[in-house]
């Protein structure tokens, strides 16, 4: 059975461009409930640990540099079928391939600076949520 929570980050490009409010509005309109949320900044070490699965990829250094370049919004979101429905809402990783009206089509600049992160499985949603939030920060 599909889980009902996913994890997201509004990335430094979208925060810098002033899109936090617009992106949160899309998230609310799509029926997600915010379980936990914080404005924070990742160190290079924390960004590297979060994206550890990509450590051997050629873009890893660029990804860590970008994700630690400015503040992000981290959040846990709740809805039936959360992981899949949120990935539909944000669109393809590369904004050039993202469907019209999706968050990445509207706000992402490139495959590297792509406005938002969304967990790709229920298991990763739990791991990523635990990375950023303790139990008492969830409501
Ligand atoms: P995200 O969904 O946060 O998960 C991994 C991230 O790696 C992805 O979004 C992109 O921002 C980034 N990424 C994936 N492919 C590339 C690429 N070819 N070049 C730069 N960054 C990439």
Coordinates of N, CA, C and O and ligand atoms in Angstrom, one line a residue:
X1 N 0.8 -1.2 0.0 CA 0.0 0.0 0.0 C 0.9 1.3 0.0 O 1.9 1.3 0.7
X2 N 0.5 2.2 -0.8 CA 1.3 3.5 -0.9 C 1.2 4.2 0.5 O 0.2 4.3 1.1
X3 N 2.4 4.8 0.8 CA 2.4 5.6 2.1 C 1.8 6.9 1.9 O 1.4 7.3 0.8
X4 N 1.6 7.6 3.0 CA 0.9 8.9 2.9 C 1.7 10.1 3.3 O 1.2 11.2 3.5
X5 N 3.1 9.9 3.3 CA 3.9 11.0 3.6 C 5.1 11.1 2.6 O 5.6 10.0 2.2
X6 N 5.5 12.3 2.3 CA 6.7 12.5 1.5 C 7.5 13.6 2.1 O 7.1 14.3 3.0
X7 N 8.7 13.8 1.5 CA 9.6 14.8 2.0 C 10.0 15.7 0.8 O 10.2 15.2 -0.3
X8 N 10.0 17.0 1.1 CA 10.4 18.0 0.0 C 11.4 19.0 0.5 O 11.5 19.3 1.7
X9 N 12.2 19.6 -0.4 CA 13.0 20.8 -0.1 C 12.7 21.8 -1.2 O 12.6 21.4 -2.4
X10 N 12.4 23.0 -0.8 CA 12.4 24.1 -1.8 C 13.9 24.6 -1.9 O 14.5 24.9 -0.8
X11 N 14.5 24.4 -3.0 CA 15.9 24.5 -3.2 C 16.4 26.0 -3.2 O 15.6 26.9 -3.4
X12 N 17.7 26.2 -3.0 CA 18.2 27.6 -2.9 C 17.9 28.5 -4.1 O 17.6 29.7 -3.9
X13 N 17.8 28.0 -5.3 CA 17.4 28.9 -6.5 C 16.0 29.4 -6.3 O 15.8 30.6 -6.5
X14 N 15.1 28.6 -5.9 CA 13.7 29.0 -5.7 C 13.5 29.9 -4.5 O 12.7 30.9 -4.5
X15 N 14.2 29.7 -3.4 CA 14.2 30.5 -2.3 C 14.7 31.9 -2.6 O 14.0 32.9 -2.4
X16 N 15.9 31.9 -3.3 CA 16.5 33.2 -3.7 C 15.6 34.0 -4.6 O 15.6 35.2 -4.5
X17 N 14.9 33.3 -5.5 CA 14.0 34.0 -6.5 C 12.7 34.5 -5.9 O 11.9 35.0 -6.6
X18 N 12.4 34.1 -4.6 CA 11.2 34.6 -3.9 C 10.0 33.7 -4.2 O 8.9 34.2 -4.1
X19 N 10.2 32.4 -4.5 CA 9.1 31.6 -4.9 C 8.6 30.7 -3.8 O 7.7 29.8 -4.0
X20 N 9.0 30.9 -2.5 CA 8.5 30.0 -1.4 C 7.0 30.1 -1.3 O 6.3 29.0 -1.3
X21 N 6.4 31.3 -1.3 CA 5.0 31.4 -1.1 C 4.2 30.7 -2.3 O 3.2 30.0 -2.0
X22 N 4.6 31.0 -3.5 CA 3.9 30.4 -4.7 C 4.0 28.9 -4.7 O 3.0 28.2 -5.0
X23 N 5.1 28.4 -4.3 CA 5.3 26.9 -4.3 C 4.5 26.3 -3.2 O 3.8 25.3 -3.4
X24 N 4.5 26.9 -2.0 CA 3.6 26.4 -0.9 C 2.2 26.5 -1.3 O 1.4 25.6 -0.9
X25 N 1.8 27.5 -2.0 CA 0.3 27.6 -2.4 C 0.0 26.4 -3.3 O -1.1 25.8 -3.2
X26 N 0.9 26.1 -4.3 CA 0.6 24.9 -5.2 C 0.5 23.7 -4.4 O -0.3 22.8 -4.7
X27 N 1.4 23.5 -3.4 CA 1.4 22.3 -2.5 C 0.0 22.2 -1.8 O -0.6 21.1 -1.7
X28 N -0.4 23.3 -1.2 CA -1.7 23.3 -0.5 C -2.9 23.1 -1.4 O -3.7 22.3 -1.1
X29 N -2.9 23.7 -2.6 CA -4.0 23.6 -3.5 C -4.1 22.1 -4.0 O -5.1 21.6 -4.4
X30 N -2.9 21.4 -4.0 CA -2.9 20.0 -4.5 C -3.4 19.1 -3.4 O -3.4 17.8 -3.6
X31 N -3.7 19.6 -2.2 CA -4.3 18.8 -1.1 C -3.3 18.2 -0.2 O -3.6 17.3 0.6
X32 N -2.0 18.7 -0.1 CA -1.1 18.2 0.9 C -1.2 18.9 2.2 O -1.4 20.2 2.1
X33 N -1.1 18.2 3.3 CA -1.0 18.9 4.6 C 0.4 19.0 5.0 O 1.2 18.0 4.8
X34 N 0.8 20.1 5.6 CA 2.2 20.3 6.1 C 2.3 19.7 7.5 O 1.6 20.2 8.4
X35 N 3.1 18.7 7.6 CA 3.3 18.0 8.9 C 4.5 18.6 9.6 O 4.5 18.7 10.9
X36 N 5.5 19.1 8.9 CA 6.7 19.7 9.5 C 7.3 20.6 8.5 O 7.2 20.3 7.2
X37 N 7.9 21.7 8.9 CA 8.5 22.7 7.9 C 9.5 23.5 8.6 O 9.3 24.0 9.8
X38 N 10.7 23.8 7.9 CA 11.7 24.7 8.5 C 12.5 25.4 7.3 O 12.7 24.8 6.3
X39 N 12.8 26.7 7.6 CA 13.7 27.4 6.7 C 15.1 27.2 7.3 O 15.3 27.5 8.5
X40 N 16.0 26.6 6.6 CA 17.3 26.2 7.1 C 18.4 26.3 6.0 O 18.1 26.7 4.9
X41 N 19.6 26.1 6.4 CA 20.7 26.1 5.4 C 21.6 24.8 5.6 O 22.0 24.6 6.7
X42 N 21.9 24.1 4.5 CA 22.7 22.9 4.6 C 24.2 23.3 4.5 O 24.5 24.1 3.7
X43 N 25.0 22.7 5.4 CA 26.4 22.8 5.2 C 26.8 21.9 4.0 O 26.0 21.1 3.6
X44 N 28.0 22.1 3.5 CA 28.5 21.2 2.4 C 28.4 19.7 2.9 O 28.1 18.8 2.2
X45 N 28.8 19.5 4.2 CA 28.9 18.2 4.7 C 27.5 17.6 4.8 O 27.2 16.4 4.4
X46 N 26.5 18.3 5.2 CA 25.1 17.8 5.3 C 24.5 17.6 4.0 O 23.8 16.6 3.7
X47 N 24.8 18.5 3.0 CA 24.3 18.3 1.6 C 24.8 17.1 1.0 O 24.1 16.3 0.4
X48 N 26.1 16.8 1.3 CA 26.8 15.6 0.8 C 26.2 14.4 1.4 O 25.9 13.4 0.7
X49 N 25.9 14.4 2.7 CA 25.3 13.3 3.4 C 23.9 13.0 2.9 O 23.5 11.9 2.6
X50 N 23.1 14.1 2.6 CA 21.7 13.9 2.2 C 21.7 13.3 0.8 O 20.9 12.4 0.5
X51 N 22.6 13.7 -0.1 CA 22.7 13.1 -1.5 C 23.7 12.1 -1.6 O 24.2 11.9 -2.7
X52 N 24.1 11.4 -0.5 CA 25.1 10.4 -0.5 C 25.0 9.3 -1.7 O 26.0 8.9 -2.3
X53 N 23.7 9.0 -2.0 CA 23.4 8.0 -3.0 C 24.0 8.4 -4.4 O 24.3 7.6 -5.3
X54 N 24.2 9.7 -4.6 CA 24.7 10.3 -5.9 C 26.2 10.6 -5.8 O 26.7 11.2 -6.8
X55 N 26.9 10.1 -4.8 CA 28.3 10.5 -4.5 C 29.2 10.2 -5.8 O 30.1 10.9 -6.0
X56 N 28.9 9.1 -6.5 CA 29.8 8.7 -7.6 C 29.4 9.4 -8.9 O 30.0 9.1 -9.9
X57 N 28.3 10.1 -8.9 CA 27.8 10.7 -10.2 C 28.6 11.9 -10.5 O 29.1 12.6 -9.6
X58 N 28.8 12.2 -11.8 CA 29.6 13.3 -12.2 C 29.2 14.7 -11.7 O 30.0 15.6 -11.5
X59 N 27.9 14.8 -11.4 CA 27.3 16.1 -11.0 C 27.3 16.3 -9.5 O 26.8 17.3 -8.9
X60 N 27.9 15.3 -8.7 CA 27.8 15.3 -7.2 C 28.4 16.6 -6.6 O 27.7 17.3 -5.8
X61 N 29.6 17.0 -7.1 CA 30.2 18.2 -6.5 C 29.4 19.5 -6.8 O 29.2 20.3 -5.8
X62 N 28.9 19.6 -8.0 CA 28.0 20.7 -8.4 C 26.7 20.7 -7.5 O 26.3 21.8 -7.0
X63 N 26.2 19.5 -7.3 CA 24.9 19.4 -6.5 C 25.1 19.8 -5.1 O 24.3 20.6 -4.5
X64 N 26.2 19.4 -4.5 CA 26.5 19.7 -3.1 C 26.8 21.2 -2.9 O 26.3 21.9 -2.0
X65 N 27.5 21.8 -3.9 CA 27.8 23.2 -3.9 C 26.5 24.0 -4.0 O 26.3 25.0 -3.2
X66 N 25.7 23.6 -4.9 CA 24.4 24.4 -5.1 C 23.5 24.2 -3.9 O 23.0 25.2 -3.4
X67 N 23.4 23.0 -3.3 CA 22.4 22.8 -2.2 C 22.9 23.4 -0.9 O 22.0 23.6 0.0
X68 N 24.2 23.8 -0.8 CA 24.7 24.5 0.4 C 24.9 26.0 0.1 O 25.5 26.6 1.0
X69 N 24.4 26.4 -1.0 CA 24.7 27.8 -1.4 C 23.8 28.9 -0.8 O 24.1 30.1 -0.9
X70 N 22.7 28.4 -0.2 CA 21.8 29.4 0.4 C 20.7 28.6 1.1 O 20.7 27.4 1.1
X71 N 19.8 29.4 1.8 CA 18.7 28.7 2.5 C 17.8 27.9 1.7 O 17.6 28.1 0.5
X72 N 17.2 26.9 2.3 CA 16.2 26.0 1.7 C 15.0 25.9 2.7 O 15.1 26.2 3.8
X73 N 13.9 25.5 2.1 CA 12.7 25.1 3.0 C 12.6 23.6 3.0 O 12.5 23.0 1.9
X74 N 12.7 22.9 4.1 CA 12.5 21.5 4.2 C 11.1 21.2 4.8 O 10.7 22.0 5.7
X75 N 10.4 20.2 4.3 CA 9.1 20.0 4.8 C 8.7 18.5 4.6 O 9.1 17.8 3.7
X76 N 7.9 18.0 5.5 CA 7.2 16.7 5.4 C 5.7 17.0 5.0 O 5.1 17.9 5.6
X77 N 5.3 16.3 4.0 CA 3.9 16.5 3.5 C 3.1 15.3 3.6 O 3.6 14.2 3.3
X78 N 1.8 15.5 3.8 CA 0.9 14.3 4.0 C -0.3 14.4 3.0 O -0.9 15.4 2.9
X79 N -0.6 13.2 2.4 CA -1.7 13.1 1.5 C -1.7 11.6 1.1 O -0.7 10.9 1.1
X80 N -2.9 11.1 0.8 CA -2.9 9.7 0.2 C -2.0 9.6 -1.0 O -1.9 10.6 -1.8
X81 N -1.2 8.6 -1.1 CA -0.3 8.4 -2.3 C 0.7 9.5 -2.4 O 1.0 10.0 -3.5
X82 N 1.2 10.0 -1.3 CA 2.0 11.2 -1.3 C 3.2 11.3 -2.2 O 3.4 12.2 -2.9
X83 N 4.0 10.2 -2.2 CA 5.3 10.2 -3.0 C 4.9 10.4 -4.5 O 5.5 11.3 -5.1
X84 N 4.1 9.6 -5.0 CA 3.8 9.6 -6.4 C 3.0 10.9 -6.8 O 3.4 11.6 -7.8
X85 N 2.1 11.3 -6.0 CA 1.3 12.5 -6.3 C 2.2 13.8 -6.2 O 2.0 14.7 -7.0
X86 N 3.1 13.8 -5.3 CA 4.0 15.0 -5.2 C 4.9 15.0 -6.4 O 5.2 16.1 -7.0
X87 N 5.4 13.8 -6.8 CA 6.3 13.8 -8.0 C 5.5 14.3 -9.3 O 6.1 14.9 -10.2
X88 N 4.3 13.9 -9.3 CA 3.4 14.4 -10.5 C 3.3 16.0 -10.4 O 3.4 16.7 -11.4
X89 N 3.1 16.5 -9.2 CA 2.9 17.9 -9.0 C 4.2 18.7 -9.3 O 4.2 19.8 -9.9
X90 N 5.4 18.1 -9.0 CA 6.6 18.9 -9.3 C 7.1 18.7 -10.7 O 7.8 19.6 -11.2
X91 N 6.8 17.6 -11.4 CA 7.2 17.4 -12.8 C 8.6 16.8 -12.9 O 9.3 16.5 -11.9
X92 N 9.1 16.6 -14.1 CA 10.4 15.8 -14.4 C 11.5 16.6 -13.8 O 11.5 17.8 -13.7
X93 N 12.6 15.8 -13.4 CA 13.8 16.4 -12.8 C 14.4 17.5 -13.7 O 14.8 18.6 -13.2
X94 N 14.4 17.3 -15.0 CA 14.8 18.3 -15.9 C 13.6 19.2 -16.3 O 12.7 18.7 -16.9
X95 N 13.7 20.5 -16.0 CA 12.5 21.3 -16.2 C 12.1 21.4 -17.7 O 10.9 21.6 -18.1
X96 N 13.1 21.1 -18.6 CA 12.8 21.1 -20.0 C 11.8 20.0 -20.4 O 11.1 20.1 -21.4
X97 N 11.8 18.9 -19.5 CA 10.9 17.8 -19.7 C 9.6 17.8 -18.8 O 8.8 17.0 -18.9
X98 N 9.5 18.9 -18.0 CA 8.4 18.9 -17.0 C 7.1 19.3 -17.6 O 7.1 20.3 -18.5
X99 N 6.1 18.7 -17.3 CA 4.7 19.0 -17.9 C 4.3 20.4 -17.5 O 4.7 20.9 -16.4
X100 N 3.5 21.0 -18.4 CA 3.0 22.3 -18.2 C 2.3 22.4 -16.8 O 1.5 21.5 -16.5
X101 N 2.5 23.5 -16.1 CA 1.8 23.8 -14.9 C 2.5 23.1 -13.7 O 2.1 23.4 -12.5
X102 N 3.4 22.2 -13.9 CA 4.1 21.6 -12.7 C 5.1 22.7 -12.1 O 5.5 23.7 -12.7
X103 N 5.5 22.4 -10.8 CA 6.3 23.4 -10.1 C 7.6 23.6 -10.8 O 8.1 24.7 -11.0
X104 N 8.2 22.5 -11.3 CA 9.5 22.7 -12.0 C 9.3 23.4 -13.4 O 10.2 24.2 -13.8
X105 N 8.2 23.2 -14.1 CA 8.0 23.9 -15.3 C 7.9 25.4 -15.1 O 8.3 26.2 -15.8
X106 N 7.2 25.7 -13.9 CA 7.0 27.1 -13.6 C 8.2 27.8 -13.0 O 8.5 29.0 -13.3
X107 N 9.0 27.1 -12.2 CA 10.0 27.8 -11.4 C 11.4 27.3 -11.5 O 12.3 27.9 -11.0
X108 N 11.7 26.1 -12.1 CA 13.0 25.6 -12.2 C 13.8 26.2 -13.4 O 13.3 26.6 -14.4
X109 N 15.1 26.3 -13.1 CA 16.0 26.9 -14.2 C 16.7 25.9 -15.0 O 16.9 26.1 -16.2
X110 N 17.1 24.8 -14.4 CA 17.9 23.8 -15.1 C 17.8 22.5 -14.3 O 17.3 22.4 -13.2
X111 N 18.4 21.4 -14.9 CA 18.4 20.1 -14.2 C 19.1 20.2 -12.9 O 18.7 19.5 -11.9
X112 N 20.1 21.0 -12.8 CA 20.8 21.2 -11.5 C 20.1 22.1 -10.5 O 20.0 21.7 -9.4
X113 N 19.6 23.2 -11.0 CA 18.9 24.2 -10.2 C 17.4 24.0 -10.5 O 16.8 24.8 -11.2
X114 N 16.8 23.0 -9.9 CA 15.5 22.6 -10.3 C 14.4 22.8 -9.3 O 13.4 22.1 -9.2
X115 N 14.6 23.9 -8.5 CA 13.5 24.5 -7.6 C 13.1 23.6 -6.4 O 12.9 24.2 -5.3
X116 N 12.8 22.3 -6.6 CA 12.3 21.5 -5.5 C 12.8 20.1 -5.6 O 13.2 19.6 -6.7
X117 N 12.9 19.4 -4.4 CA 13.2 18.0 -4.3 C 11.9 17.3 -3.9 O 11.2 17.8 -3.1
X118 N 11.7 16.1 -4.4 CA 10.7 15.2 -3.8 C 11.2 13.8 -3.7 O 11.9 13.3 -4.6
X119 N 10.9 13.2 -2.6 CA 11.3 11.8 -2.4 C 10.9 10.9 -3.5 O 9.8 11.1 -4.1
X120 N 11.7 9.9 -3.8 CA 11.3 9.0 -4.9 C 10.7 7.6 -4.5 O 10.4 6.8 -5.3
X121 N 10.6 7.4 -3.2 CA 10.0 6.2 -2.7 C 9.5 6.4 -1.2 O 10.0 7.3 -0.6
X122 N 8.6 5.5 -0.7 CA 8.2 5.7 0.7 C 9.4 5.5 1.6 O 9.5 6.2 2.6
X123 N 10.3 4.6 1.3 CA 11.4 4.3 2.1 C 12.3 5.6 2.2 O 12.7 6.0 3.3
X124 N 12.6 6.2 1.1 CA 13.4 7.4 1.1 C 12.7 8.6 1.7 O 13.4 9.4 2.3
X125 N 11.4 8.6 1.6 CA 10.6 9.7 2.3 C 10.9 9.6 3.8 O 11.1 10.6 4.4
X126 N 10.9 8.4 4.3 CA 11.1 8.2 5.8 C 12.5 8.6 6.1 O 12.8 9.3 7.1
X127 N 13.5 8.1 5.3 CA 14.9 8.4 5.6 C 15.2 9.9 5.5 O 15.8 10.5 6.4
X128 N 14.7 10.5 4.5 CA 14.9 12.0 4.3 C 14.2 12.8 5.4 O 14.7 13.8 5.8
X129 N 13.0 12.4 5.8 CA 12.3 13.1 6.8 C 13.1 13.0 8.1 O 13.2 14.0 8.9
X130 N 13.6 11.8 8.4 CA 14.4 11.6 9.7 C 15.7 12.4 9.6 O 16.2 12.8 10.7
X131 N 16.2 12.6 8.4 CA 17.4 13.4 8.3 C 17.2 14.9 8.8 O 18.1 15.5 9.4
X132 N 16.0 15.4 8.5 CA 15.8 16.8 8.8 C 15.0 17.1 10.0 O 15.0 18.2 10.6
X133 N 14.1 16.1 10.5 CA 13.2 16.5 11.5 C 13.2 15.4 12.6 O 13.2 14.2 12.4
X134 N 13.1 15.9 13.9 CA 12.9 15.0 15.0 C 11.4 14.8 15.2 O 10.6 15.5 14.5
X135 N 11.0 13.8 16.0 CA 9.6 13.5 16.2 C 8.8 14.7 16.7 O 7.7 15.0 16.3
X136 N 9.5 15.5 17.6 CA 8.7 16.6 18.3 C 8.5 17.8 17.3 O 7.8 18.7 17.6
X137 N 9.2 17.8 16.2 CA 9.0 18.8 15.2 C 7.9 18.5 14.2 O 7.7 19.3 13.2
X138 N 7.2 17.4 14.4 CA 6.1 17.0 13.4 C 4.8 17.1 14.1 O 4.6 16.8 15.2
X139 N 3.8 17.7 13.3 CA 2.5 18.0 13.9 C 1.4 17.4 13.0 O 1.6 17.2 11.9
Ligands
LIG1 P1 16.6 15.9 -6.8 O1 15.3 15.3 -7.1 O2 16.8 16.7 -5.7 O3 17.6 14.6 -6.7 C1 19.0 14.6 -7.2 C2 19.4 15.8 -7.8 O4 20.5 15.8 -8.6 C3 18.3 16.2 -8.8 O5 17.1 16.6 -8.1 C4 19.0 17.3 -9.6 O6 18.9 18.6 -9.0 C5 20.4 16.8 -9.5 N1 20.8 16.3 -10.9 C6 20.3 15.2 -11.5 N2 20.9 15.1 -12.7 C7 21.8 16.1 -12.8 C8 22.7 16.5 -13.8 N3 22.8 15.8 -15.0 N4 23.4 17.6 -13.6 C9 23.3 18.3 -12.4 N5 22.5 18.0 -11.4 C10 21.7 16.9 -11.6

